[in-house]
Amino acid sequence: MEEKELKNVKLLAAKVRRDVLSMLQHRGYGHVGGSLSLVEAYAVLYGKQLRYDASNPHWDERDRVVLSKGHAGPVMYSTLAECGFFPKEWLNTLNDGGTRLPSHTDRLKTPGVDATTGSLGQGTSEAVGIAQALAVKGSKNYTYLFVGDGELNEGQCWEAFQYLAAKKLSRCIVLIDDNKKQLDGTTDEVMYNFDLAKKMESFGFKTQVVNGQDVEAIDAAIDVAKQNAETANCIVLDTIKGAGVPYFEQAVSNHSMKWNNDEINKATDEAIAKLDEEIERGEA
């Protein structure tokens, strides 16, 4: 990644993280942990790797993005807003009655959302269907599938992965958000995943494991995946739930939180102020 690209991607990540915090604080509750853990991956995609036209969200030649862990909608909404898919003012309508930004992503409501998700596991099959359809059409575009580590408790995910690998749909890149926590506790406590990289390899995927908060590492992994047309591709993102804000990283129950006390609001205000300073420096 060139220096200018790196600067722009890091700046986008700071803006997306700031927006996630701001919109959830405004709403008063929401899925903060798993949204923050994907900030860097979304910044790399929309800041460098993804083919899209914000003025034409249904452009036929676009790459597709499926957020199977649909509850992390805030990270997608923040990214889409920053990239010009819709006005940033929409962010403060999260979960309002009649909003275009529902709790879980909905392709019929939000410009730039390619798949309606939320029932965990089903987004994997949607992404496979999209990838298969693009392959039948002879399209060279990519489909990016984001799936949570806790979500992998769902058997549907593994059926979808088996199909991807069997059909060698190399242009569907699976990105696993391995943030090690889910709704009811750690993934080890709830349903031990064993070694995700080895499991994906055993299914027939070329698998890479990278630091999911390192934009250069994510970018390089996507480049490697794009060069592999022989097998299905998987990138395991080694992430931190609540990444980028110590208060949320350290919170025991950080899957979904409520902004109902002085402590969480103070931590959020401080984090937003720090990010605003970072953004101002980056734009100077």
mmCIF file with all atom_site columns, C-alpha atoms in Angstrom, residues 15-25 31-32 35-36 39 74-76 78-79 91 259:
data_model
loop_
_atom_site.group_PDB
_atom_site.id
_atom_site.type_symbol
_atom_site.label_atom_id
_atom_site.label_alt_id
_atom_site.label_comp_id
_atom_site.label_asym_id
_atom_site.label_entity_id
_atom_site.label_seq_id
_atom_site.pdbx_PDB_ins_code
_atom_site.Cartn_x
_atom_site.Cartn_y
_atom_site.Cartn_z
_atom_site.occupancy
_atom_site.B_iso_or_equiv
_atom_site.pdbx_formal_charge
_atom_site.auth_seq_id
_atom_site.auth_comp_id
_atom_site.auth_asym_id
_atom_site.auth_atom_id
_atom_site.pdbx_PDB_model_num
ATOM 1  C CA . LYS A 1 15  ? -13.986 8.584  10.645 1.00 0.00 ? 15  LYS A CA 1
ATOM 2  C CA . VAL A 1 16  ? -15.891 5.301  10.621 1.00 0.00 ? 16  VAL A CA 1
ATOM 3  C CA . ARG A 1 17  ? -14.942 4.531  14.233 1.00 0.00 ? 17  ARG A CA 1
ATOM 4  C CA . ARG A 1 18  ? -15.977 8.051  15.264 1.00 0.00 ? 18  ARG A CA 1
ATOM 5  C CA . ASP A 1 19  ? -19.296 7.710  13.454 1.00 0.00 ? 19  ASP A CA 1
ATOM 6  C CA . VAL A 1 20  ? -20.066 4.306  14.985 1.00 0.00 ? 20  VAL A CA 1
ATOM 7  C CA . LEU A 1 21  ? -19.569 5.704  18.477 1.00 0.00 ? 21  LEU A CA 1
ATOM 8  C CA . SER A 1 22  ? -21.532 8.866  17.747 1.00 0.00 ? 22  SER A CA 1
ATOM 9  C CA . MET A 1 23  ? -24.541 7.135  16.225 1.00 0.00 ? 23  MET A CA 1
ATOM 10 C CA . LEU A 1 24  ? -24.778 4.517  18.971 1.00 0.00 ? 24  LEU A CA 1
ATOM 11 C CA . GLN A 1 25  ? -24.447 7.122  21.710 1.00 0.00 ? 25  GLN A CA 1
ATOM 12 C CA . HIS A 1 31  ? -24.022 -3.437 18.854 1.00 0.00 ? 31  HIS A CA 1
ATOM 13 C CA . VAL A 1 32  ? -20.774 -1.660 19.536 1.00 0.00 ? 32  VAL A CA 1
ATOM 14 C CA . SER A 1 35  ? -18.964 -3.043 14.804 1.00 0.00 ? 35  SER A CA 1
ATOM 15 C CA . LEU A 1 36  ? -15.693 -1.637 16.116 1.00 0.00 ? 36  LEU A CA 1
ATOM 16 C CA . VAL A 1 39  ? -13.620 -0.883 11.243 1.00 0.00 ? 39  VAL A CA 1
ATOM 17 C CA . PRO A 1 74  ? -23.384 0.487  12.328 1.00 0.00 ? 74  PRO A CA 1
ATOM 18 C CA . VAL A 1 75  ? -19.930 -0.155 10.832 1.00 0.00 ? 75  VAL A CA 1
ATOM 19 C CA . MET A 1 76  ? -21.421 -0.606 7.382  1.00 0.00 ? 76  MET A CA 1
ATOM 20 C CA . SER A 1 78  ? -20.854 4.622  8.865  1.00 0.00 ? 78  SER A CA 1
ATOM 21 C CA . THR A 1 79  ? -18.630 3.481  6.001  1.00 0.00 ? 79  THR A CA 1
ATOM 22 C CA . LEU A 1 91  ? -26.699 8.075  10.890 1.00 0.00 ? 91  LEU A CA 1
ATOM 23 C CA . TRP A 1 259 ? -25.502 4.413  27.031 1.00 0.00 ? 259 TRP A CA 1
#
